[in-house]
Amino acid sequence: MATSFETVTSADGTPIAFERTGAGTPVILVGGAFNDRTTVAGLAATLATDFTVIAYDRRGRGDSGAGAVYSVEREVEDLATLIDHVGGAAAVFGHSSGAVLALEAAARGVAMTSLAVYEPPYVVDDNRPKPAADIFDRVRALIADGNLDDAAELFLVEAAATPAEVVKGMRDDPFWAWFTGLAHTLPYDLALCGPGNVLPAARFAKITAPTLVMDGGESDTWMRAAARAVAEVVPVARHVTVEGQDHGVLHQPDALRGPLTEFLR
């Protein structure tokens, strides 16, 4: 199936790059930390038999520009610009901090025909500690010093609750270069999630788009609790567990085909 590469200019003049695949109702895919459009390409291919799928590089990643100054509002504008570009109406799927971006955009009035999110990383119980209040500043300082390895490790251990010994092993893998290559965007994800990854229940209660909130049956308890909590505060939402999957579901895109296709139709 043919895929076309395109760019669109966001409200602040930043170019946003994306790939368009398939035909039908538009669906925009929003990746999370350490993700660009290539990491959602498998899901795009899976959904493209039924939908026009837009896989884009969030600002600062891939072929998209970074803009002069980052803010959550600029990322929301990027998503709104994409929706306008594909016809003014689209469904949105977000994974992890990309799910947070999608939820924030919906809460701020960005028009969506429907919204599906997978494991937005809020901390809603005591199954893991909340990220420290100063993690944003510490990650940004490491990046400013050019220490991308430690910035990625700090984010993974304290923000994503990845066991430290696992991250130590990851640093010895050649694939670690992927993490350091996108580490400069980690402050964006931290800004999206906010201090302590607190669920903004009052804000999300304003979402009017029909919403599907998913988690994986093999995911960490805190992530599953967050998904249920989001589904409880969004007025028109339902919760679905994708059995046999964890937070790395984008590596198994066929697992999302059934629940997403049923919901988006």
PDB file of C-alpha atoms in Angstrom:
ATOM      1  CA  MET A   1       0.000   0.000   0.000  1.00  0.00           C
ATOM      2  CA  ALA A   2       1.403   3.386  -1.051  1.00  0.00           C
ATOM      3  CA  THR A   3       2.643   5.799   1.596  1.00  0.00           C
ATOM      4  CA  SER A   4       3.176   9.486   0.869  1.00  0.00           C
ATOM      5  CA  PHE A   5       5.504  11.801   2.790  1.00  0.00           C
ATOM      6  CA  GLU A   6       4.165  15.299   3.451  1.00  0.00           C
ATOM      7  CA  THR A   7       4.726  18.314   5.668  1.00  0.00           C
ATOM      8  CA  VAL A   8       2.330  20.865   7.105  1.00  0.00           C
ATOM      9  CA  THR A   9       3.111  24.154   8.825  1.00  0.00           C
ATOM     10  CA  SER A  10       1.901  24.508  12.414  1.00  0.00           C
ATOM     11  CA  ALA A  11       0.527  27.712  13.909  1.00  0.00           C
ATOM     12  CA  ASP A  12       3.940  28.974  15.053  1.00  0.00           C
ATOM     13  CA  GLY A  13       5.553  28.271  11.671  1.00  0.00           C
ATOM     14  CA  THR A  14       7.124  24.939  12.627  1.00  0.00           C
ATOM     15  CA  PRO A  15       7.079  22.276   9.866  1.00  0.00           C
ATOM     16  CA  ILE A  16       5.469  19.011  10.976  1.00  0.00           C
ATOM     17  CA  ALA A  17       6.335  15.935   8.913  1.00  0.00           C
ATOM     18  CA  PHE A  18       4.011  12.990   8.431  1.00  0.00           C
ATOM     19  CA  GLU A  19       3.280   9.946   6.310  1.00  0.00           C
ATOM     20  CA  ARG A  20      -0.163   9.200   4.899  1.00  0.00           C
ATOM     21  CA  THR A  21      -1.186   5.604   4.187  1.00  0.00           C
ATOM     22  CA  GLY A  22      -4.472   3.943   3.190  1.00  0.00           C
ATOM     23  CA  ALA A  23      -7.925   5.269   2.395  1.00  0.00           C
ATOM     24  CA  GLY A  24     -11.019   6.040   4.423  1.00  0.00           C
ATOM     25  CA  THR A  25     -11.698   7.947   7.624  1.00  0.00           C
ATOM     26  CA  PRO A  26      -8.528   9.722   8.824  1.00  0.00           C
ATOM     27  CA  VAL A  27      -6.806   8.410  11.962  1.00  0.00           C
ATOM     28  CA  ILE A  28      -3.810  10.267  13.419  1.00  0.00           C
ATOM     29  CA  LEU A  29      -1.254   8.277  15.420  1.00  0.00           C
ATOM     30  CA  VAL A  30       0.612  10.020  18.259  1.00  0.00           C
ATOM     31  CA  GLY A  31       3.721   8.357  19.651  1.00  0.00           C
ATOM     32  CA  GLY A  32       5.167   8.804  23.122  1.00  0.00           C
ATOM     33  CA  ALA A  33       8.666   9.274  24.547  1.00  0.00           C
ATOM     34  CA  PHE A  34      11.533   7.931  22.416  1.00  0.00           C
ATOM     35  CA  ASN A  35       9.096   7.621  19.487  1.00  0.00           C
ATOM     36  CA  ASP A  36       8.860   9.178  16.050  1.00  0.00           C
ATOM     37  CA  ARG A  37       6.694   8.295  13.073  1.00  0.00           C
ATOM     38  CA  THR A  38       8.701   5.146  12.357  1.00  0.00           C
ATOM     39  CA  THR A  39       7.710   3.553  15.669  1.00  0.00           C
ATOM     40  CA  VAL A  40       4.006   3.789  14.823  1.00  0.00           C
ATOM     41  CA  ALA A  41       4.547   2.697  11.206  1.00  0.00           C
ATOM     42  CA  GLY A  42       3.609  -0.895  11.998  1.00  0.00           C
ATOM     43  CA  LEU A  43       0.283   0.188  13.473  1.00  0.00           C
ATOM     44  CA  ALA A  44      -0.255   2.497  10.502  1.00  0.00           C
ATOM     45  CA  ALA A  45       0.183  -0.431   8.116  1.00  0.00           C
ATOM     46  CA  THR A  46      -2.161  -2.561  10.218  1.00  0.00           C
ATOM     47  CA  LEU A  47      -4.948   0.041  10.141  1.00  0.00           C
ATOM     48  CA  ALA A  48      -4.437   1.282   6.581  1.00  0.00           C
ATOM     49  CA  THR A  49      -6.699  -1.341   5.027  1.00  0.00           C
ATOM     50  CA  ASP A  50      -9.649   0.398   6.694  1.00  0.00           C
ATOM     51  CA  PHE A  51      -8.546   3.994   7.330  1.00  0.00           C
ATOM     52  CA  THR A  52      -6.380   6.827   6.063  1.00  0.00           C
ATOM     53  CA  VAL A  53      -3.620   6.718   8.656  1.00  0.00           C
ATOM     54  CA  ILE A  54      -1.423   9.692   9.513  1.00  0.00           C
ATOM     55  CA  ALA A  55       1.837   8.847  11.311  1.00  0.00           C
ATOM     56  CA  TYR A  56       3.684  12.023  12.235  1.00  0.00           C
ATOM     57  CA  ASP A  57       6.895  13.190  13.811  1.00  0.00           C
ATOM     58  CA  ARG A  58       6.080  15.186  16.919  1.00  0.00           C
ATOM     59  CA  ARG A  59       8.028  18.440  16.983  1.00  0.00           C
ATOM     60  CA  GLY A  60      11.731  18.055  17.583  1.00  0.00           C
ATOM     61  CA  ARG A  61      11.727  14.520  16.159  1.00  0.00           C
ATOM     62  CA  GLY A  62      12.488  13.013  12.779  1.00  0.00           C
ATOM     63  CA  ASP A  63      11.811  15.432   9.943  1.00  0.00           C
ATOM     64  CA  SER A  64       9.705  17.883  11.986  1.00  0.00           C
ATOM     65  CA  GLY A  65      11.064  21.181  13.258  1.00  0.00           C
ATOM     66  CA  ALA A  66      11.492  21.958  16.931  1.00  0.00           C
ATOM     67  CA  GLY A  67      10.209  25.521  17.067  1.00  0.00           C
ATOM     68  CA  ALA A  68      11.859  28.327  18.999  1.00  0.00           C
ATOM     69  CA  VAL A  69      10.420  27.530  22.441  1.00  0.00           C
ATOM     70  CA  TYR A  70       8.611  24.357  23.533  1.00  0.00           C
ATOM     71  CA  SER A  71       5.219  24.383  25.235  1.00  0.00           C
ATOM     72  CA  VAL A  72       2.371  21.930  25.529  1.00  0.00           C
ATOM     73  CA  GLU A  73       0.190  24.454  23.693  1.00  0.00           C
ATOM     74  CA  ARG A  74       2.479  24.253  20.643  1.00  0.00           C
ATOM     75  CA  GLU A  75       2.160  20.460  20.532  1.00  0.00           C
ATOM     76  CA  VAL A  76      -1.615  20.752  20.817  1.00  0.00           C
ATOM     77  CA  GLU A  77      -1.530  23.200  17.911  1.00  0.00           C
ATOM     78  CA  ASP A  78       0.502  20.705  15.875  1.00  0.00           C
ATOM     79  CA  LEU A  79      -2.180  18.058  16.310  1.00  0.00           C
ATOM     80  CA  ALA A  80      -4.954  20.537  15.510  1.00  0.00           C
ATOM     81  CA  THR A  81      -3.090  21.594  12.362  1.00  0.00           C
ATOM     82  CA  LEU A  82      -2.833  17.991  11.197  1.00  0.00           C
ATOM     83  CA  ILE A  83      -6.560  17.469  11.753  1.00  0.00           C
ATOM     84  CA  ASP A  84      -7.338  20.601   9.745  1.00  0.00           C
ATOM     85  CA  HIS A  85      -4.972  19.476   6.996  1.00  0.00           C
ATOM     86  CA  VAL A  86      -6.654  16.094   6.527  1.00  0.00           C
ATOM     87  CA  GLY A  87     -10.129  17.618   6.249  1.00  0.00           C
ATOM     88  CA  GLY A  88     -11.038  19.094   9.620  1.00  0.00           C
ATOM     89  CA  ALA A  89     -12.205  15.837  11.177  1.00  0.00           C
ATOM     90  CA  ALA A  90     -10.154  12.858  12.314  1.00  0.00           C
ATOM     91  CA  ALA A  91      -9.907  10.180  14.942  1.00  0.00           C
ATOM     92  CA  VAL A  92      -6.795  10.213  17.135  1.00  0.00           C
ATOM     93  CA  PHE A  93      -4.842   7.373  18.749  1.00  0.00           C
ATOM     94  CA  GLY A  94      -2.135   8.112  21.311  1.00  0.00           C
ATOM     95  CA  HIS A  95       0.326   5.812  23.069  1.00  0.00           C
ATOM     96  CA  SER A  96       1.916   6.583  26.473  1.00  0.00           C
ATOM     97  CA  SER A  97       2.837  10.293  26.645  1.00  0.00           C
ATOM     98  CA  GLY A  98       1.348  10.530  23.155  1.00  0.00           C
ATOM     99  CA  ALA A  99      -1.896   9.461  24.811  1.00  0.00           C
ATOM    100  CA  VAL A 100      -1.455  12.348  27.251  1.00  0.00           C
ATOM    101  CA  LEU A 101      -0.989  14.745  24.327  1.00  0.00           C
ATOM    102  CA  ALA A 102      -4.132  13.404  22.648  1.00  0.00           C
ATOM    103  CA  LEU A 103      -6.136  13.745  25.863  1.00  0.00           C
ATOM    104  CA  GLU A 104      -4.842  17.270  26.462  1.00  0.00           C
ATOM    105  CA  ALA A 105      -5.763  18.277  22.923  1.00  0.00           C
ATOM    106  CA  ALA A 106      -9.269  16.863  23.286  1.00  0.00           C
ATOM    107  CA  ALA A 107      -9.715  18.610  26.652  1.00  0.00           C
ATOM    108  CA  ARG A 108      -8.639  21.912  25.081  1.00  0.00           C
ATOM    109  CA  GLY A 109     -11.264  21.673  22.376  1.00  0.00           C
ATOM    110  CA  VAL A 110      -9.372  20.202  19.411  1.00  0.00           C
ATOM    111  CA  ALA A 111     -12.063  18.622  17.242  1.00  0.00           C
ATOM    112  CA  MET A 112     -11.848  14.818  17.131  1.00  0.00           C
ATOM    113  CA  THR A 113     -14.410  12.367  15.815  1.00  0.00           C
ATOM    114  CA  SER A 114     -13.144   9.871  18.398  1.00  0.00           C
ATOM    115  CA  LEU A 115     -10.168   9.341  20.675  1.00  0.00           C
ATOM    116  CA  ALA A 116      -8.337   6.140  21.589  1.00  0.00           C
ATOM    117  CA  VAL A 117      -5.469   6.053  24.079  1.00  0.00           C
ATOM    118  CA  TYR A 118      -3.174   3.321  25.367  1.00  0.00           C
ATOM    119  CA  GLU A 119      -1.693   3.562  28.861  1.00  0.00           C
ATOM    120  CA  PRO A 120      -1.271   7.280  29.526  1.00  0.00           C
ATOM    121  CA  PRO A 121       1.416   7.236  32.260  1.00  0.00           C
ATOM    122  CA  TYR A 122      -0.332   8.923  35.157  1.00  0.00           C
ATOM    123  CA  VAL A 123       0.457   7.821  38.700  1.00  0.00           C
ATOM    124  CA  VAL A 124      -2.865   7.324  40.482  1.00  0.00           C
ATOM    125  CA  ASP A 125      -2.008   4.922  43.305  1.00  0.00           C
ATOM    126  CA  ASP A 126       0.853   3.726  45.512  1.00  0.00           C
ATOM    127  CA  ASN A 127       2.114   0.970  43.207  1.00  0.00           C
ATOM    128  CA  ARG A 128       5.038   3.187  42.228  1.00  0.00           C
ATOM    129  CA  PRO A 129       6.475   6.477  43.494  1.00  0.00           C
ATOM    130  CA  LYS A 130       5.565   9.658  41.689  1.00  0.00           C
ATOM    131  CA  PRO A 131       8.422  11.211  39.681  1.00  0.00           C
ATOM    132  CA  ALA A 132      10.307  13.779  41.756  1.00  0.00           C
ATOM    133  CA  ALA A 133       9.232  17.381  41.347  1.00  0.00           C
ATOM    134  CA  ASP A 134      12.649  18.361  39.994  1.00  0.00           C
ATOM    135  CA  ILE A 135      12.994  15.655  37.335  1.00  0.00           C
ATOM    136  CA  PHE A 136      12.199  18.092  34.526  1.00  0.00           C
ATOM    137  CA  ASP A 137      15.031  20.394  35.595  1.00  0.00           C
ATOM    138  CA  ARG A 138      17.487  17.532  36.104  1.00  0.00           C
ATOM    139  CA  VAL A 139      16.784  15.977  32.707  1.00  0.00           C
ATOM    140  CA  ARG A 140      16.992  19.344  30.976  1.00  0.00           C
ATOM    141  CA  ALA A 141      20.310  20.133  32.724  1.00  0.00           C
ATOM    142  CA  LEU A 142      21.825  16.844  31.567  1.00  0.00           C
ATOM    143  CA  ILE A 143      20.709  17.551  28.003  1.00  0.00           C
ATOM    144  CA  ALA A 144      22.168  21.068  28.158  1.00  0.00           C
ATOM    145  CA  ASP A 145      25.486  19.509  29.238  1.00  0.00           C
ATOM    146  CA  GLY A 146      25.364  17.110  26.292  1.00  0.00           C
ATOM    147  CA  ASN A 147      24.937  14.103  28.602  1.00  0.00           C
ATOM    148  CA  LEU A 148      22.193  12.351  26.662  1.00  0.00           C
ATOM    149  CA  ASP A 149      23.016   8.910  28.061  1.00  0.00           C
ATOM    150  CA  ASP A 150      22.334   9.945  31.647  1.00  0.00           C
ATOM    151  CA  ALA A 151      19.305  12.000  30.584  1.00  0.00           C
ATOM    152  CA  ALA A 152      17.743   8.941  28.957  1.00  0.00           C
ATOM    153  CA  GLU A 153      18.600   6.759  31.951  1.00  0.00           C
ATOM    154  CA  LEU A 154      17.158   9.260  34.423  1.00  0.00           C
ATOM    155  CA  PHE A 155      13.924   9.474  32.464  1.00  0.00           C
ATOM    156  CA  LEU A 156      13.574   5.712  32.137  1.00  0.00           C
ATOM    157  CA  VAL A 157      14.259   4.994  35.813  1.00  0.00           C
ATOM    158  CA  GLU A 158      12.411   7.848  37.514  1.00  0.00           C
ATOM    159  CA  ALA A 159       9.719   8.905  35.037  1.00  0.00           C
ATOM    160  CA  ALA A 160       8.951   5.560  33.382  1.00  0.00           C
ATOM    161  CA  ALA A 161       9.668   3.409  36.485  1.00  0.00           C
ATOM    162  CA  THR A 162      11.953   1.066  34.550  1.00  0.00           C
ATOM    163  CA  PRO A 163      14.117  -0.945  36.968  1.00  0.00           C
ATOM    164  CA  ALA A 164      17.612   0.547  37.185  1.00  0.00           C
ATOM    165  CA  GLU A 165      19.293  -2.789  36.497  1.00  0.00           C
ATOM    166  CA  VAL A 166      17.266  -3.159  33.289  1.00  0.00           C
ATOM    167  CA  VAL A 167      18.335   0.293  32.096  1.00  0.00           C
ATOM    168  CA  LYS A 168      21.984  -0.505  32.889  1.00  0.00           C
ATOM    169  CA  GLY A 169      21.699  -3.484  30.561  1.00  0.00           C
ATOM    170  CA  MET A 170      19.997  -1.374  27.899  1.00  0.00           C
ATOM    171  CA  ARG A 171      22.955   1.023  27.859  1.00  0.00           C
ATOM    172  CA  ASP A 172      25.212  -1.839  26.713  1.00  0.00           C
ATOM    173  CA  ASP A 173      22.957  -2.627  23.738  1.00  0.00           C
ATOM    174  CA  PRO A 174      23.661  -1.048  20.326  1.00  0.00           C
ATOM    175  CA  PHE A 175      19.991   0.014  20.222  1.00  0.00           C
ATOM    176  CA  TRP A 176      20.708   2.428  23.080  1.00  0.00           C
ATOM    177  CA  ALA A 177      21.713   4.940  20.391  1.00  0.00           C
ATOM    178  CA  TRP A 178      18.028   5.197  19.502  1.00  0.00           C
ATOM    179  CA  PHE A 179      17.226   6.397  23.023  1.00  0.00           C
ATOM    180  CA  THR A 180      20.032   8.944  23.104  1.00  0.00           C
ATOM    181  CA  GLY A 181      19.067  10.136  19.628  1.00  0.00           C
ATOM    182  CA  LEU A 182      15.655  11.235  20.936  1.00  0.00           C
ATOM    183  CA  ALA A 183      16.692  12.159  24.481  1.00  0.00           C
ATOM    184  CA  HIS A 184      16.621  15.880  23.655  1.00  0.00           C
ATOM    185  CA  THR A 185      12.803  15.631  23.442  1.00  0.00           C
ATOM    186  CA  LEU A 186      12.299  14.104  26.896  1.00  0.00           C
ATOM    187  CA  PRO A 187      11.499  17.473  28.516  1.00  0.00           C
ATOM    188  CA  TYR A 188       8.529  17.651  26.127  1.00  0.00           C
ATOM    189  CA  ASP A 189       7.114  14.420  27.522  1.00  0.00           C
ATOM    190  CA  LEU A 190       7.784  15.504  31.093  1.00  0.00           C
ATOM    191  CA  ALA A 191       6.022  18.810  30.475  1.00  0.00           C
ATOM    192  CA  LEU A 192       3.036  16.982  29.014  1.00  0.00           C
ATOM    193  CA  CYS A 193       2.667  14.684  32.009  1.00  0.00           C
ATOM    194  CA  GLY A 194       3.214  17.510  34.509  1.00  0.00           C
ATOM    195  CA  PRO A 195       4.860  17.403  37.934  1.00  0.00           C
ATOM    196  CA  GLY A 196       4.273  14.040  39.586  1.00  0.00           C
ATOM    197  CA  ASN A 197       2.281  12.671  36.612  1.00  0.00           C
ATOM    198  CA  VAL A 198      -0.943  13.687  38.359  1.00  0.00           C
ATOM    199  CA  LEU A 199      -4.144  12.873  36.463  1.00  0.00           C
ATOM    200  CA  PRO A 200      -5.900  16.187  35.621  1.00  0.00           C
ATOM    201  CA  ALA A 201      -9.360  14.800  36.284  1.00  0.00           C
ATOM    202  CA  ALA A 202     -11.243  18.107  36.162  1.00  0.00           C
ATOM    203  CA  ARG A 203      -9.701  19.022  32.821  1.00  0.00           C
ATOM    204  CA  PHE A 204     -10.372  15.641  31.246  1.00  0.00           C
ATOM    205  CA  ALA A 205     -13.982  15.767  32.421  1.00  0.00           C
ATOM    206  CA  LYS A 206     -14.435  18.357  29.650  1.00  0.00           C
ATOM    207  CA  ILE A 207     -13.645  15.873  26.866  1.00  0.00           C
ATOM    208  CA  THR A 208     -16.670  15.312  24.634  1.00  0.00           C
ATOM    209  CA  ALA A 209     -15.244  12.928  22.008  1.00  0.00           C
ATOM    210  CA  PRO A 210     -16.147   9.240  22.357  1.00  0.00           C
ATOM    211  CA  THR A 211     -13.072   7.738  23.992  1.00  0.00           C
ATOM    212  CA  LEU A 212     -11.524   4.285  24.244  1.00  0.00           C
ATOM    213  CA  VAL A 213      -8.927   3.788  26.991  1.00  0.00           C
ATOM    214  CA  MET A 214      -6.787   0.669  26.660  1.00  0.00           C
ATOM    215  CA  ASP A 215      -4.205  -1.115  28.746  1.00  0.00           C
ATOM    216  CA  GLY A 216      -2.298  -4.370  28.407  1.00  0.00           C
ATOM    217  CA  GLY A 217      -3.099  -7.459  30.411  1.00  0.00           C
ATOM    218  CA  GLU A 218       0.630  -7.959  31.081  1.00  0.00           C
ATOM    219  CA  SER A 219       1.376  -4.310  31.891  1.00  0.00           C
ATOM    220  CA  ASP A 220       2.586  -2.992  35.235  1.00  0.00           C
ATOM    221  CA  THR A 221      -0.143  -2.546  37.832  1.00  0.00           C
ATOM    222  CA  TRP A 222       0.332   1.225  38.012  1.00  0.00           C
ATOM    223  CA  MET A 223      -0.193   1.625  34.266  1.00  0.00           C
ATOM    224  CA  ARG A 224      -3.364  -0.427  34.334  1.00  0.00           C
ATOM    225  CA  ALA A 225      -4.662   1.614  37.266  1.00  0.00           C
ATOM    226  CA  ALA A 226      -3.990   4.809  35.323  1.00  0.00           C
ATOM    227  CA  ALA A 227      -5.941   3.562  32.319  1.00  0.00           C
ATOM    228  CA  ARG A 228      -8.946   2.706  34.465  1.00  0.00           C
ATOM    229  CA  ALA A 229      -8.767   6.090  36.193  1.00  0.00           C
ATOM    230  CA  VAL A 230      -8.724   7.952  32.872  1.00  0.00           C
ATOM    231  CA  ALA A 231     -11.724   5.978  31.677  1.00  0.00           C
ATOM    232  CA  GLU A 232     -13.576   6.920  34.849  1.00  0.00           C
ATOM    233  CA  VAL A 233     -13.052  10.682  34.495  1.00  0.00           C
ATOM    234  CA  VAL A 234     -13.643  11.095  30.739  1.00  0.00           C
ATOM    235  CA  PRO A 235     -17.433  11.349  30.361  1.00  0.00           C
ATOM    236  CA  VAL A 236     -17.910   9.282  27.187  1.00  0.00           C
ATOM    237  CA  ALA A 237     -15.223   6.646  27.694  1.00  0.00           C
ATOM    238  CA  ARG A 238     -14.921   2.914  28.015  1.00  0.00           C
ATOM    239  CA  HIS A 239     -12.011   0.775  29.139  1.00  0.00           C
ATOM    240  CA  VAL A 240     -10.631  -2.283  27.323  1.00  0.00           C
ATOM    241  CA  THR A 241      -7.752  -4.561  28.283  1.00  0.00           C
ATOM    242  CA  VAL A 242      -5.667  -5.982  25.433  1.00  0.00           C
ATOM    243  CA  GLU A 243      -4.788  -9.394  26.774  1.00  0.00           C
ATOM    244  CA  GLY A 244      -1.244 -10.673  26.428  1.00  0.00           C
ATOM    245  CA  GLN A 245       0.206  -7.208  25.819  1.00  0.00           C
ATOM    246  CA  ASP A 246       2.221  -4.724  27.854  1.00  0.00           C
ATOM    247  CA  HIS A 247       3.411  -1.140  27.355  1.00  0.00           C
ATOM    248  CA  GLY A 248       5.395  -2.219  24.290  1.00  0.00           C
ATOM    249  CA  VAL A 249       2.244  -2.996  22.317  1.00  0.00           C
ATOM    250  CA  LEU A 250       3.446  -0.953  19.338  1.00  0.00           C
ATOM    251  CA  HIS A 251       5.833  -3.841  18.640  1.00  0.00           C
ATOM    252  CA  GLN A 252       2.745  -6.055  18.246  1.00  0.00           C
ATOM    253  CA  PRO A 253       0.439  -3.774  16.211  1.00  0.00           C
ATOM    254  CA  ASP A 254      -1.901  -6.573  15.148  1.00  0.00           C
ATOM    255  CA  ALA A 255      -2.993  -6.820  18.791  1.00  0.00           C
ATOM    256  CA  LEU A 256      -4.530  -3.347  18.464  1.00  0.00           C
ATOM    257  CA  ARG A 257      -6.250  -3.921  15.154  1.00  0.00           C
ATOM    258  CA  GLY A 258      -9.379  -5.550  16.602  1.00  0.00           C
ATOM    259  CA  PRO A 259     -10.216  -3.092  19.409  1.00  0.00           C
ATOM    260  CA  LEU A 260      -9.226  -0.008  17.389  1.00  0.00           C
ATOM    261  CA  THR A 261     -11.061  -1.000  14.212  1.00  0.00           C
ATOM    262  CA  GLU A 262     -14.219  -1.884  16.135  1.00  0.00           C
ATOM    263  CA  PHE A 263     -14.124   1.379  18.064  1.00  0.00           C
ATOM    264  CA  LEU A 264     -13.158   3.710  15.219  1.00  0.00           C
ATOM    265  CA  ARG A 265     -15.868   2.341  12.952  1.00  0.00           C
TER     266      ARG A 265
END
